[in-house]
Coordinates of C-alpha atoms and ligand atoms in Angstrom, one line a residue:
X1 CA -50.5 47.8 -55.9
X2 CA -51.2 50.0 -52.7
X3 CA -53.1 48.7 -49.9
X4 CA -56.7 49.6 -50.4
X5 CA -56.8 52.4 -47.4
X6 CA -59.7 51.4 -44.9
X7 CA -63.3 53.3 -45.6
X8 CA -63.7 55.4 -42.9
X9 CA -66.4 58.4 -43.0
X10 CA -67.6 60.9 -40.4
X11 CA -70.6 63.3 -40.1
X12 CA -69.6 66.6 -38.8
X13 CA -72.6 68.7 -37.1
X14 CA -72.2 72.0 -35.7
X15 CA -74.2 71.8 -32.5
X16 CA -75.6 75.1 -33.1
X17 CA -79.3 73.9 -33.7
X18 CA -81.3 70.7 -33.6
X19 CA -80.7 67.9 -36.2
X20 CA -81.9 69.3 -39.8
X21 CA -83.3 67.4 -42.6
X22 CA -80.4 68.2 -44.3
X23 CA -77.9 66.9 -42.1
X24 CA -79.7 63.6 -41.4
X25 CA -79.8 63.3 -45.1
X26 CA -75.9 63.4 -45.1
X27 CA -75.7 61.2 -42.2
X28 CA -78.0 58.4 -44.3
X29 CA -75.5 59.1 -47.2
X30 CA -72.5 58.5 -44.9
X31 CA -73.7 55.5 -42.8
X32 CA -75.1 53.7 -46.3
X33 CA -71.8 54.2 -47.3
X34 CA -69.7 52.8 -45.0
X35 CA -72.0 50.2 -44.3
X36 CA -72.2 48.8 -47.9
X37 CA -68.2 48.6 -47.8
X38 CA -68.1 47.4 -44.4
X39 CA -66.1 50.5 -43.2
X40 CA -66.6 53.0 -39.9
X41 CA -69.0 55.8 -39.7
X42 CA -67.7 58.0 -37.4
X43 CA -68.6 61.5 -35.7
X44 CA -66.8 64.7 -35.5
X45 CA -69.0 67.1 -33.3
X46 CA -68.3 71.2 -34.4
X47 CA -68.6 73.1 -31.5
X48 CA -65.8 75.7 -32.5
X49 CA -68.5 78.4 -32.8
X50 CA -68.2 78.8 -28.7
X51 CA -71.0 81.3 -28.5
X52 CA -73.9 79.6 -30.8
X53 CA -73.2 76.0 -30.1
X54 CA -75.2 73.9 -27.0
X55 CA -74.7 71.0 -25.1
X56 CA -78.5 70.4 -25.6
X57 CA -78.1 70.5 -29.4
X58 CA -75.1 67.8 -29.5
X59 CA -77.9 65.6 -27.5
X60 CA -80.5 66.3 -29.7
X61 CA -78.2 65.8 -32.6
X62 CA -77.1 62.2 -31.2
X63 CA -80.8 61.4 -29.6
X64 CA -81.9 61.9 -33.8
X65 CA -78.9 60.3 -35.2
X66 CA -79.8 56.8 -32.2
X67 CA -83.8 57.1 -33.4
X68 CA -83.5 56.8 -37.3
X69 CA -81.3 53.7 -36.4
X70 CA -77.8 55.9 -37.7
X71 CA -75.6 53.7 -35.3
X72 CA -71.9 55.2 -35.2
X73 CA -68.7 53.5 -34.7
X74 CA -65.7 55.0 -31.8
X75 CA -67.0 57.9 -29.8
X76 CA -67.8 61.2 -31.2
X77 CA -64.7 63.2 -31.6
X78 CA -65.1 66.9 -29.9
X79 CA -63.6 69.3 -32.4
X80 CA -63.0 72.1 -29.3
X81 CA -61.0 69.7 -27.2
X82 CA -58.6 69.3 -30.1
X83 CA -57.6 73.0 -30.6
X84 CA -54.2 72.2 -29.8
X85 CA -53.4 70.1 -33.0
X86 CA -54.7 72.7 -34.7
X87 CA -52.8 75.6 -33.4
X88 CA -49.7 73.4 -34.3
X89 CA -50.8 73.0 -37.9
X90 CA -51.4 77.0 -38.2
X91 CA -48.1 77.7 -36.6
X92 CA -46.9 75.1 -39.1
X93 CA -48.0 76.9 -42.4
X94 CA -46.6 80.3 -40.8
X95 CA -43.3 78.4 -40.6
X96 CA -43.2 77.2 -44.3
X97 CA -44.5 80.4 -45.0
X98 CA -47.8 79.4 -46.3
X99 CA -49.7 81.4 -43.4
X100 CA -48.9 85.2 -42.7
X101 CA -50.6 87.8 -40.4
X102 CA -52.8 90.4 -41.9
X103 CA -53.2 93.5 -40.0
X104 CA -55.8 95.0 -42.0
X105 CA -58.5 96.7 -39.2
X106 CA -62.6 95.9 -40.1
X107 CA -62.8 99.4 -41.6
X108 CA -59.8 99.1 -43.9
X109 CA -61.3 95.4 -44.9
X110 CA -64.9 97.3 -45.2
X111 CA -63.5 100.2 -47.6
X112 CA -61.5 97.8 -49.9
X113 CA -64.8 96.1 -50.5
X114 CA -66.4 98.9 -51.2
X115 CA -63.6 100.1 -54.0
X116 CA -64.1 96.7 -55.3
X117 CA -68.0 97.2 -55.4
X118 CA -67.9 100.8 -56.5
X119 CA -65.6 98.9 -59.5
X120 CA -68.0 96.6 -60.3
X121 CA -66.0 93.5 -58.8
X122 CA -66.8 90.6 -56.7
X123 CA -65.7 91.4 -53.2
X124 CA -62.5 90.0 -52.5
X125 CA -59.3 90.0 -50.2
X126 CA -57.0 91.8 -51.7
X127 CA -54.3 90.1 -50.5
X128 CA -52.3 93.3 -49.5
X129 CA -50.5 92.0 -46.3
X130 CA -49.2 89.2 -47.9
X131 CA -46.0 90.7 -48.7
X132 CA -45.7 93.1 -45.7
X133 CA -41.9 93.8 -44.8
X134 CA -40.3 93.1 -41.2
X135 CA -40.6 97.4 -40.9
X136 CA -44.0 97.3 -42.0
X137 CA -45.3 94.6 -40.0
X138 CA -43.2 96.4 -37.1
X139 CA -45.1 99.4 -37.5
X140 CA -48.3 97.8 -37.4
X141 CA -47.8 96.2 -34.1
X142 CA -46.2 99.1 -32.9
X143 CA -49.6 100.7 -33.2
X144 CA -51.0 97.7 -31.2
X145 CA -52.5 96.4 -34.3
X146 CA -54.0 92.5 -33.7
X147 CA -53.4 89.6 -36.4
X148 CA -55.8 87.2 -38.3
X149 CA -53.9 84.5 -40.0
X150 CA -54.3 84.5 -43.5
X151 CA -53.5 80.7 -45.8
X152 CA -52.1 82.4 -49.5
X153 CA -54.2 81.2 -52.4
X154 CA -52.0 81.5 -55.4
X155 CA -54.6 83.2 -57.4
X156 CA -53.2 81.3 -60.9
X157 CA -53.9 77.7 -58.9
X158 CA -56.4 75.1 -60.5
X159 CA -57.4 73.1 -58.0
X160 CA -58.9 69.8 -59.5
X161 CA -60.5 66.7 -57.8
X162 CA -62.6 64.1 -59.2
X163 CA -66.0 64.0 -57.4
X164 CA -67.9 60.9 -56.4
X165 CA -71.4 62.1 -57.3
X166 CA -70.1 65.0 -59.5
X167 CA -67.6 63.6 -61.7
X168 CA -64.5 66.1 -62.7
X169 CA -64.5 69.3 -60.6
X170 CA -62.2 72.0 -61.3
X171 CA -61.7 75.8 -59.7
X172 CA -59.4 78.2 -60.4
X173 CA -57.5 79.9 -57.2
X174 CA -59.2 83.2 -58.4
X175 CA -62.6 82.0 -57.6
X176 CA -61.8 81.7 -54.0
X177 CA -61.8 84.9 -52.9
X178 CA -58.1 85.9 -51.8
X179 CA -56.2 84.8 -49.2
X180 CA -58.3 83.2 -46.9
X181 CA -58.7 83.8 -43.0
X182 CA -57.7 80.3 -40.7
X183 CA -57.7 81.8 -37.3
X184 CA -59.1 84.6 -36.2
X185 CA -57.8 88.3 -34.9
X186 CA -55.8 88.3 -31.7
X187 CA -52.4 89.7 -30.7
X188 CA -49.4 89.2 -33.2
X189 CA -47.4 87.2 -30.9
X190 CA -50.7 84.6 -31.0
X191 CA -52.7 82.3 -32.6
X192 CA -56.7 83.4 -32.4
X193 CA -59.2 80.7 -32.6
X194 CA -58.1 78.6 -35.8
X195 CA -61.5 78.7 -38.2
X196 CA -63.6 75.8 -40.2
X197 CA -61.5 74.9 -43.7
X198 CA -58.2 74.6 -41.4
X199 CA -59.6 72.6 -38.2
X200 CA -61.8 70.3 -40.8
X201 CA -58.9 69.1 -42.7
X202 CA -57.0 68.9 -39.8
X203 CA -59.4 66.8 -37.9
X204 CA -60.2 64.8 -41.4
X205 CA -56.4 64.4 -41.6
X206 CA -56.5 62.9 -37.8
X207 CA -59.3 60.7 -38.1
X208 CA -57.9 59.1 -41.2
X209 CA -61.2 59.6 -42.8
X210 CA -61.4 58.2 -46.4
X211 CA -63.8 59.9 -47.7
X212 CA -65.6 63.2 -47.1
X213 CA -69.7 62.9 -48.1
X214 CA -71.2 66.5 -47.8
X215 CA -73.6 68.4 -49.0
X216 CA -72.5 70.2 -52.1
X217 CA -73.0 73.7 -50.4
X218 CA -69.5 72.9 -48.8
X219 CA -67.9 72.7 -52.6
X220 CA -66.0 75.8 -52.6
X221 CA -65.0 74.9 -49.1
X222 CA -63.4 71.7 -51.0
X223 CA -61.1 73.6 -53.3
X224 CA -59.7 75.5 -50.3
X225 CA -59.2 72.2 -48.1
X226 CA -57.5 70.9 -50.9
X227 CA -54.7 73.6 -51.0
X228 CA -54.7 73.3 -47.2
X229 CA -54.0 68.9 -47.3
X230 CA -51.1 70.3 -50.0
X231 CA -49.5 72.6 -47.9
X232 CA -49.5 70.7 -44.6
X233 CA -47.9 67.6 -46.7
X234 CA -51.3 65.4 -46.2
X235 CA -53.1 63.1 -48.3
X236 CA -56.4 64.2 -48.9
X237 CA -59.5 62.0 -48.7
X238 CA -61.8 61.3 -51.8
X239 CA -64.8 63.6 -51.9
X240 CA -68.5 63.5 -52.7
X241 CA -71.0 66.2 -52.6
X242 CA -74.5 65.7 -52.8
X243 CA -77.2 67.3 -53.8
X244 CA -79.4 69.8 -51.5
X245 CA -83.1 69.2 -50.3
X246 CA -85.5 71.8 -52.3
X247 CA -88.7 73.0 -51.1
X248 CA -91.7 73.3 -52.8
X249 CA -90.6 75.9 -55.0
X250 CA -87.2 74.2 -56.0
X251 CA -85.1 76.5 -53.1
X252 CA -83.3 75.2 -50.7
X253 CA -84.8 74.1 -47.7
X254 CA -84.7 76.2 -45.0
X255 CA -86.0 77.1 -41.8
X256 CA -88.7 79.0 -43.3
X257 CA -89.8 76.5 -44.8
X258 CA -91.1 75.7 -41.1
X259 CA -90.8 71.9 -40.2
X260 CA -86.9 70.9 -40.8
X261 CA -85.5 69.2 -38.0
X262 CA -86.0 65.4 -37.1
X263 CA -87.4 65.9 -33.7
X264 CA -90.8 68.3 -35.9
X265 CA -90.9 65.2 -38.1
X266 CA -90.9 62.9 -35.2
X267 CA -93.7 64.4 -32.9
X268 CA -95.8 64.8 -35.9
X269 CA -96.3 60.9 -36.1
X270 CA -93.4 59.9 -38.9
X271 CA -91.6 56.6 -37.9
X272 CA -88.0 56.8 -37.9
X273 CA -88.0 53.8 -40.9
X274 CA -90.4 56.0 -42.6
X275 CA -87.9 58.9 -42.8
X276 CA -84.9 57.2 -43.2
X277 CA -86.5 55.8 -46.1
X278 CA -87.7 58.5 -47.6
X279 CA -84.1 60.9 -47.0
X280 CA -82.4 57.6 -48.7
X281 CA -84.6 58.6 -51.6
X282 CA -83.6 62.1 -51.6
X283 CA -81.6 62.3 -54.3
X284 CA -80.7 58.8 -54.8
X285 CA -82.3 56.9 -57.1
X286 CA -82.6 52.9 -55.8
X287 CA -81.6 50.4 -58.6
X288 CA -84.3 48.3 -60.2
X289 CA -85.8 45.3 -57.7
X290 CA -85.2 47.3 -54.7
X291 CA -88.5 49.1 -54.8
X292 CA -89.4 52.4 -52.6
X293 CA -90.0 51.1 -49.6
X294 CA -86.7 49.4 -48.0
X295 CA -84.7 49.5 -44.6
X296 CA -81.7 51.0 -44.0
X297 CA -80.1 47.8 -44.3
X298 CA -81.3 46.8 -47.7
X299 CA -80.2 50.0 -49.1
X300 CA -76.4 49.3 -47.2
X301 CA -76.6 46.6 -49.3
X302 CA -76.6 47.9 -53.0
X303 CA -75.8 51.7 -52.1
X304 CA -73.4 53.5 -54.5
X305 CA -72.2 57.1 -55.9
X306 CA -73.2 56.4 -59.2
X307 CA -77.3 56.5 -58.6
X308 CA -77.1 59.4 -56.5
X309 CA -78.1 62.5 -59.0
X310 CA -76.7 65.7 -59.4
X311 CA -79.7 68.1 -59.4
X312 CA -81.3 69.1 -56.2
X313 CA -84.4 66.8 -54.6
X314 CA -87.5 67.9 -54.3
X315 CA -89.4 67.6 -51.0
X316 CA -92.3 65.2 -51.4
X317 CA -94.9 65.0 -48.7
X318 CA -96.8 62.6 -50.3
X319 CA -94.0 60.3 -50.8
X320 CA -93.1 60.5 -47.5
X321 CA -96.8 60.1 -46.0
X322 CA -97.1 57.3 -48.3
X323 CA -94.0 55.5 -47.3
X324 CA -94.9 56.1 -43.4
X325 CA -98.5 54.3 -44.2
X326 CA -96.5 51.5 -45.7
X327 CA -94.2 51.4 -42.7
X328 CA -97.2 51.4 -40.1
X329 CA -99.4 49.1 -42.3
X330 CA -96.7 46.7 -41.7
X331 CA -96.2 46.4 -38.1
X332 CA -97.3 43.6 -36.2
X333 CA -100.0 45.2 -33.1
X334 CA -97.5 44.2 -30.5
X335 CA -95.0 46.9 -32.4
X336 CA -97.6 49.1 -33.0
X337 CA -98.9 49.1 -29.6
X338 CA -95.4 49.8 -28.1
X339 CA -95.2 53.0 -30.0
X340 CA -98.8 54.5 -29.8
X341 CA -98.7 53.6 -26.0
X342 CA -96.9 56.5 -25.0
X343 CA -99.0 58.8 -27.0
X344 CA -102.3 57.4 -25.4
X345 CA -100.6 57.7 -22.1
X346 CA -99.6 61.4 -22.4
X347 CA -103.3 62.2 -22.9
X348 CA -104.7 59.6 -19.8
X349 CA -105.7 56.9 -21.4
X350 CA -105.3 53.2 -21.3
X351 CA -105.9 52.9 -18.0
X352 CA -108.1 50.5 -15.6
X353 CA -109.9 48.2 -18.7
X354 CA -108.5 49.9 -21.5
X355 CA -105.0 48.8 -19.6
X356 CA -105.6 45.6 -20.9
X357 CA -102.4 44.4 -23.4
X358 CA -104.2 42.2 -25.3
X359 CA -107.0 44.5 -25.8
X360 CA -105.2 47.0 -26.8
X361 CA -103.2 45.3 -29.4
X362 CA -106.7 44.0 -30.7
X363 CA -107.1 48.2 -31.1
X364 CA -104.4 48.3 -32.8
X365 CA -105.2 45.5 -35.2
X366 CA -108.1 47.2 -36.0
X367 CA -107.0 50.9 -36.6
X368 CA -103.2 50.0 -38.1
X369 CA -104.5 49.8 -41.6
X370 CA -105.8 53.0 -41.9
X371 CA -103.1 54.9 -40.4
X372 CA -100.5 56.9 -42.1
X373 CA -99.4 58.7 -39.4
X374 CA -99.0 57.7 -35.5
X375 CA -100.8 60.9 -34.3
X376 CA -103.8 59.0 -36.8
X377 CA -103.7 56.3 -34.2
X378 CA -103.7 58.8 -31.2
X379 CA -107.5 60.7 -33.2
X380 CA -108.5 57.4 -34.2
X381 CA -108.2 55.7 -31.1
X382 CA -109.7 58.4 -28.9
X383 CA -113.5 57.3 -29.3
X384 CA -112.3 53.7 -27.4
X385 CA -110.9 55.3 -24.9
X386 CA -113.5 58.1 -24.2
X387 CA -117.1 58.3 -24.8
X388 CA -117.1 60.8 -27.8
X389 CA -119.2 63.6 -28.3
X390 CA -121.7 63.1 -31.3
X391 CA -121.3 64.5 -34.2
X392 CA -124.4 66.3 -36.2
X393 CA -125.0 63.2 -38.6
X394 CA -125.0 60.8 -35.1
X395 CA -126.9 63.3 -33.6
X396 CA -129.8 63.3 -36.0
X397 CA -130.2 59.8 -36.1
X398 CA -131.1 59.6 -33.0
X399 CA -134.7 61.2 -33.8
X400 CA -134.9 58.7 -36.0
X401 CA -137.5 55.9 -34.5
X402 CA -136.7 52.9 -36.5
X403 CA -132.7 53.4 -35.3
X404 CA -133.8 53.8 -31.9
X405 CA -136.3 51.3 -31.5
X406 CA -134.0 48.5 -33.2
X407 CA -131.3 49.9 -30.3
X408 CA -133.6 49.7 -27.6
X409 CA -134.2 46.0 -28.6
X410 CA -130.6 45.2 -29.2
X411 CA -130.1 46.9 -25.1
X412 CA -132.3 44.6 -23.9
X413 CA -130.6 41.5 -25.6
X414 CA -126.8 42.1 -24.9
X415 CA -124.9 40.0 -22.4
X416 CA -123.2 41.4 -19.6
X417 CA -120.6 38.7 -20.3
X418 CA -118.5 37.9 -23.3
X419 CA -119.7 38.3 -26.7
X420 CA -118.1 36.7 -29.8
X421 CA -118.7 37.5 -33.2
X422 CA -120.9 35.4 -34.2
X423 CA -123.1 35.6 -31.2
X424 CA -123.1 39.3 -31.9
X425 CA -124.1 39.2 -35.9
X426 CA -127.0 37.1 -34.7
X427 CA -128.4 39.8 -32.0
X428 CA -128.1 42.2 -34.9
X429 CA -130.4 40.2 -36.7
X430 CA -132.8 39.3 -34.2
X431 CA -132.6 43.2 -32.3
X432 CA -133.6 44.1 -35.7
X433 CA -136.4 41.9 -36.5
X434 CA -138.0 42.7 -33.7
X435 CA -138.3 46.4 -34.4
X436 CA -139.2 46.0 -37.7
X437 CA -136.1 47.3 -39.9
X438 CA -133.5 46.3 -42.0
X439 CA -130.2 45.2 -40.3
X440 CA -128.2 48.2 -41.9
X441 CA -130.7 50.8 -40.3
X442 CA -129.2 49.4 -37.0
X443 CA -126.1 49.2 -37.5
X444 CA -126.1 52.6 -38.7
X445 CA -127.2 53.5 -35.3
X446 CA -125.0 51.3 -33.6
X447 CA -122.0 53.1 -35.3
X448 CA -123.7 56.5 -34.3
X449 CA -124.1 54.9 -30.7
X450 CA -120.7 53.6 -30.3
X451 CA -118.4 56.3 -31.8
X452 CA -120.4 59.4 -31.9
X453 CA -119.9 59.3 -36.1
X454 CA -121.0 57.8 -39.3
X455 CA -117.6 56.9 -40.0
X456 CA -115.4 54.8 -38.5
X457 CA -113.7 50.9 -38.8
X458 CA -115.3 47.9 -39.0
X459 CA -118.4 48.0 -36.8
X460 CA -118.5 44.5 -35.4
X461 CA -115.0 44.5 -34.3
X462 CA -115.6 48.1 -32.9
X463 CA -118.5 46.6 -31.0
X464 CA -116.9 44.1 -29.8
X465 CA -113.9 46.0 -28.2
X466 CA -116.0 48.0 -26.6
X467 CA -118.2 45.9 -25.0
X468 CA -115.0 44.1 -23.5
X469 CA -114.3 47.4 -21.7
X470 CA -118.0 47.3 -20.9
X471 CA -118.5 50.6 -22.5
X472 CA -121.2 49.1 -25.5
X473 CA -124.1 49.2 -22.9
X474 CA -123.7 52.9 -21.7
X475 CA -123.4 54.3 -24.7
X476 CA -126.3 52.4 -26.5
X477 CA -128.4 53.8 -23.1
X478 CA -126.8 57.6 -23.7
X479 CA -128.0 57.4 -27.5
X480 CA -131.2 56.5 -26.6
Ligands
LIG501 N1 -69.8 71.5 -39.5 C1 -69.9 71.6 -40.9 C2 -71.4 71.7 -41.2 O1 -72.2 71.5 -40.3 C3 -69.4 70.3 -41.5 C4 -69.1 70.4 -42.9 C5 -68.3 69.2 -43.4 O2 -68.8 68.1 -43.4 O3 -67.1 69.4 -43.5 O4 -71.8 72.1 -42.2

């Protein structure tokens, strides 16, 4: 038997934009992957595009990939840097005569697809230089004609592979559209800027990667890699394609469909667990026990092929708010703290009593369950920081004489020092009393007092946070 070949899988971004939905997904894909079978996830950054791609997207790519926790192995291979190793491949298939220069100008390429059109036929490369004699070929560079290199696609190939999430794939040579370009135009004694299918499988080839997980937009590409690993005398790696994110409407997701890259999900308040989660459940369905809500690790744990579906995945907000509740109902008010701190900070707050750690994880005690997204604790938390302004329902009770008067007695009874619960329940009662209406017409004006609302979490605990910072008494006084 052969030596089982090590699992090694790599994530290939073009840094031509920030980190997209789409690619994360792949990246969760790949790293569940290799995790579950203990092999290397690796990254191959695609900067060949010289003009679109950025130095700032490869960070943001990397900054995304380090937040949802998508550790890699070995550093990031630069794709640009090895440019050499792939003009020696080209310049191999021109040898073995699987490569040939095409000399056909733009407009000549233009009016065959027009004939083509005009026919009724998909637009294709004809294939016409492929066969040039040494005269013709002279001819054309004695005009001062440039080159692309063109890879021959025998048009009566079938090019088969069996597919990890798709089972049997087959495509005829035909379907590929002719010939195909691997480096682009540049004098016929050179070799231009080698292009995607030929530097990929080169770079796959190098990296000894295993298996290729990509989305299944790149299939087509897979039938052309494959006649490329045959001609160069490599072995290719197994292949998986899955399915695309959908919006809404069932298209693909797209930049119109306005928030698509990690960093928009990230400063609206999702936790990184949240959306790793929820792209894990993108088109893979968890076997029985595991539930919906998992980390990246228990997923690694059972993650295979076989439950990731064919058919495209739906976006689901509410599956995603959902799961981000679940993830913030569950942290502990240390952890929760540590992540809304920033947020309070970039607006002023927590400062001088509200600076106070252990008050402020109190805060969070209180608010974490009704939060399903971080920016919640940021709106939420605003009225303990800041005296609010009161709404029209707070507003109107304060005409109200039974709330005021059972405020003005409850002023005139609370302690400039510590208050505990109990201590406070009973000053409720006796504030009450004393003016002569129920318990629940005070506190209803002690909300109103406090937070400016009706609304609001639990009243006592509100109370007594605020009276820590020393803030209950003033805004009792302002109501009044
Ligand atoms: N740079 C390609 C992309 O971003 C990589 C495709 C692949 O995984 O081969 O789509």
């Amino acid at each position: 038997m052969p030596a089982a070949v090590p699992v090694r899988v790599r994530l290939a971004p073009s840094p031509t934009g920030t980190l997209h939905i789409g690619t994360a997904r792949t990246a969760v894909f790949n790293w569940l992957f290799a995790r579950h079978l203990g092999g290397a996830f690796l990254l191959r950054i695609e900067d060949t595009d010289r003009e679109r791609s950025k130095p700032e997207f490869t960070e943001n790519i990397l900054d995304g990939l380090r937040w949802l926790g998508l550790s890699w192995d070995e550093e990031p291979v630069v794709q640009s840097r090895r440019i050499e190793a792939h003009r020696a491949a080209i310049a191999q298939l021109l040898e073995s005569g699987h490569a040939y220069r095409c000399y056909a100008s733009d407009a000549e390429l233009a009016a065959m697809r027009e004939r083509q059109q005009a026919e009724g036929r998909a637009p294709r490369y004809d294939n016409l230089h492929r066969d040039l004699s040494p005269a013709q070929e002279q001819a054309y560079i004695a005009e001062g004609r440039e080159a692309v290199i063109r890879f021959r696609i025998d048009d009566g190939a079938t090019i088969t592979w069996n597919d990890l999430v798709r089972g049997e794939m087959r495509w005829a040579g035909s379907d590929l559209g002719g010939d195909m370009v691997i480096a682009r135009r540049a004098a016929a004694d050179a070799i231009g800027d080698p292009l995607y299918n030929l530097v990929v499988v080169v770079d796959d080839a190098a990296m000894a990667i295993s298996h290729v997980i990509r989305g299944e937009d790149h299939i087509a590409n897979t039938g052309k890699q494959l006649l490329l690993y045959a001609a160069l005398g490599l072995t290719p790696p197994l292949f998986a394609h899955t399915p695309l994110i959908l919006n809404q409407e069932g298209r693909k997701l797209s930049k119109r469909d306005g928030v698509t890259s990690v960093g928009d999900f990230r400063a609206m308040g999702y936790t990184a667990e949240a959306l790793v989660n929820y792209m894990t459940l993108l088109g893979w369905s968890p076997p029985e026990g595991l539930g919906e809500r998992f980390s990246l690790e228990q997923a690694a744990a059972v993650f295979s092929f076989d439950r990731v579906n064919r058919a495209g995945a739906r976006f689901d907000w509410d599956k995603l708010n959902w799961l981000n509740a679940q993830v913030l109902h569950g942290l502990a008010a240390g952890e929760l703290r540590q992540r809304l701190l920033p947020l309070w900070q970039a607006r002023g707050w927590g400062e001088g009593a509200g600076a106070d750690v252990a008050w402020q994880e109190d805060l969070c005690t209180l608010l974490g369950p009704s939060l399903s997204l971080l920016a919640d604790g940021v709106d939420q938390a605003a009225p303990f920081f800041t005296a609010p302004e009161p709404d029209e329902a707070a507003l109107a009770l304060r005409a109200d004489a039974g709330s005021r008067g059972a405020l003005s007695a409850l002023l005139e009874r609370l302690p400039e020092g510590p208050l505990d619960a109990e201590t406070a329940q009973g000053l409720l009662a006796e504030a009450a009393t004393a003016a002569g209406v129920k318990k629940g017409v005070l506190m209803k004006g002690l909300r109103a007092a406090l937070l400016g609302s009706l609304k609001g979490p639990d009243l006592l605990t509100t109370w007594l946070l605020l009276h820590r910072l020393g803030s209950d008494r003033e805004r009792i006084a302002a109501a009044l």
